[in-house]
XYZ file of C-alpha atoms in Angstrom:
172
model
C 5.047 117.390 336.658
C 1.792 116.736 335.876
C 0.510 113.034 334.830
C -0.490 114.393 331.158
C 2.941 115.495 330.545
C 4.886 112.549 331.964
C 2.250 110.935 329.648
C 2.768 112.628 326.398
C 6.879 112.435 326.892
C 6.288 108.442 327.343
C 4.023 108.310 324.105
C 6.250 110.935 321.938
C 9.230 109.045 322.764
C 7.939 105.587 322.167
C 7.038 107.296 318.818
C 10.336 108.398 318.189
C 11.979 105.122 318.919
C 9.594 103.620 316.714
C 9.975 106.017 313.828
C 14.149 105.453 314.409
C 13.363 101.317 314.154
C 11.356 102.269 311.015
C 14.578 103.593 309.295
C 16.964 101.425 310.608
C 14.939 97.510 310.487
C 16.855 95.050 308.493
C 13.492 93.204 308.337
C 10.726 95.100 305.619
C 8.123 93.549 307.999
C 9.427 94.593 311.173
C 9.924 98.202 309.429
C 6.407 97.956 308.597
C 5.099 97.202 312.106
C 6.951 99.786 313.525
C 5.401 101.878 311.211
C 2.089 100.957 312.583
C 3.262 101.414 315.785
C 4.713 104.988 315.092
C 1.388 105.831 313.438
C -0.860 104.491 316.314
C 1.229 106.588 318.847
C 1.029 109.489 316.939
C -2.907 109.237 317.167
C -2.410 109.142 320.767
C -0.178 112.138 320.955
C -3.160 113.676 319.143
C -5.674 112.234 321.916
C -3.566 113.827 324.673
C -3.313 117.029 323.346
C -7.377 116.790 323.371
C -7.790 116.396 319.426
C -10.037 113.824 319.661
C -11.229 113.854 316.128
C -7.938 113.943 314.633
C -6.850 111.063 317.088
C -9.397 109.235 315.645
C -8.701 109.376 312.511
C -5.008 109.356 312.922
C -5.601 105.884 314.518
C -8.314 104.381 312.276
C -6.982 105.596 308.493
C -3.271 105.647 309.215
C -2.691 102.995 312.091
C -5.491 100.859 310.535
C -6.165 100.923 307.106
C -2.979 101.971 305.463
C -0.719 99.615 307.681
C -3.154 96.881 306.782
C -2.797 97.531 303.108
C 1.016 97.839 303.501
C 0.825 94.597 305.055
C -0.635 93.187 302.558
C 1.443 94.245 299.752
C 4.284 92.649 301.569
C 2.730 89.114 301.963
C 1.621 88.833 298.346
C 4.939 90.313 297.041
C 6.800 87.371 296.365
C 10.461 87.618 298.509
C 12.414 87.409 295.408
C 11.071 90.576 294.123
C 11.572 92.408 297.205
C 14.632 94.753 296.903
C 17.576 94.035 299.473
C 18.174 97.355 301.920
C 21.568 98.420 302.046
C 22.851 100.887 304.647
C 25.563 102.321 302.835
C 24.525 105.905 303.029
C 23.145 105.591 306.456
C 25.902 107.510 308.098
C 25.073 110.578 305.780
C 22.093 110.498 306.147
C 22.108 110.512 309.987
C 24.518 113.549 310.066
C 22.946 115.502 307.495
C 19.026 114.831 309.283
C 21.171 115.845 312.442
C 22.143 119.208 310.889
C 19.145 119.775 309.628
C 17.248 119.125 313.601
C 19.844 121.102 314.594
C 19.379 124.277 312.267
C 15.372 123.967 312.811
C 16.077 123.865 316.517
C 18.261 126.901 316.573
C 16.169 128.978 314.324
C 12.766 127.916 316.424
C 14.513 129.082 319.780
C 15.815 132.293 318.404
C 12.683 133.790 317.515
C 9.915 134.555 320.201
C 6.755 132.949 318.973
C 3.415 134.509 319.786
C 1.306 132.764 321.889
C -1.561 130.639 320.763
C -4.630 132.256 321.055
C -7.803 129.608 323.005
C -8.490 127.418 320.383
C -12.657 127.145 319.927
C -14.356 123.751 319.443
C -15.707 122.808 316.592
C -18.498 120.196 316.684
C -18.462 117.451 313.953
C -21.719 118.508 312.636
C -20.151 122.033 311.713
C -17.082 120.033 310.388
C -19.349 118.051 308.175
C -21.557 121.160 307.306
C -18.420 123.054 306.445
C -16.803 120.208 304.427
C -19.970 119.623 302.084
C -20.824 123.292 301.535
C -17.791 125.544 301.501
C -15.291 122.834 300.751
C -17.254 120.745 298.662
C -15.013 120.977 295.506
C -11.619 120.519 297.107
C -13.533 117.423 298.761
C -14.594 116.065 295.711
C -11.275 117.064 293.777
C -9.810 115.161 296.254
C -11.956 112.166 295.708
C -11.020 111.913 291.866
C -7.263 112.045 292.363
C -7.489 109.173 294.900
C -9.829 107.435 292.361
C -7.293 108.040 289.944
C -4.228 106.886 292.311
C -6.197 103.613 292.780
C -6.395 103.119 289.348
C -2.996 103.986 288.569
C -1.933 101.567 291.605
C -4.297 98.565 289.969
C -2.385 99.255 286.481
C 1.065 99.299 287.635
C 0.525 96.250 290.157
C -0.959 94.346 287.403
C 1.499 92.556 285.551
C 1.550 91.159 282.031
C 5.433 89.566 282.182
C 5.319 85.731 280.450
C 5.095 83.057 283.129
C 2.448 85.653 285.565
C -0.601 84.119 286.414
C -2.654 87.345 284.628
C -0.788 86.704 281.422
C -1.518 82.556 280.912
C -5.279 83.710 282.102
C -5.206 86.619 278.957
C -3.520 83.959 276.677
C -5.916 80.960 277.434
């Protein structure tokens, strides 16, 4: 077995264990840290598959930015407002996801998949040109959707309940 295959299986195994840890972790902080590990390992899988740009985006955006935002949200949320985790439906979820996995595995192994053609190399310059010429409108629509989501999150996060700092500042 080649070294790249061994590295792939090791990284994939760590990714799966970390993802499972996210689901079964009792602490929300541990679940967030395991999510960061899982996202960074996914970026390493992309790197092993020679998708350098995708690996960079995965590690920087998901492994870095989104994870830090999640950790800040956890740190700034008072402990009494965090929901208590219960694992009552864990067994049903495990059986259902196992059955779904088995169904997908049987369906994928039962069919003959055509061999993928060789992927052509696209430079970042070509990607930028395509993104801002051919795909300019969807790119701008995605920007507006993200802006609206950010404003919505700010509106929801802004507490106006009696006793909150924002409500006291507004009444002063």
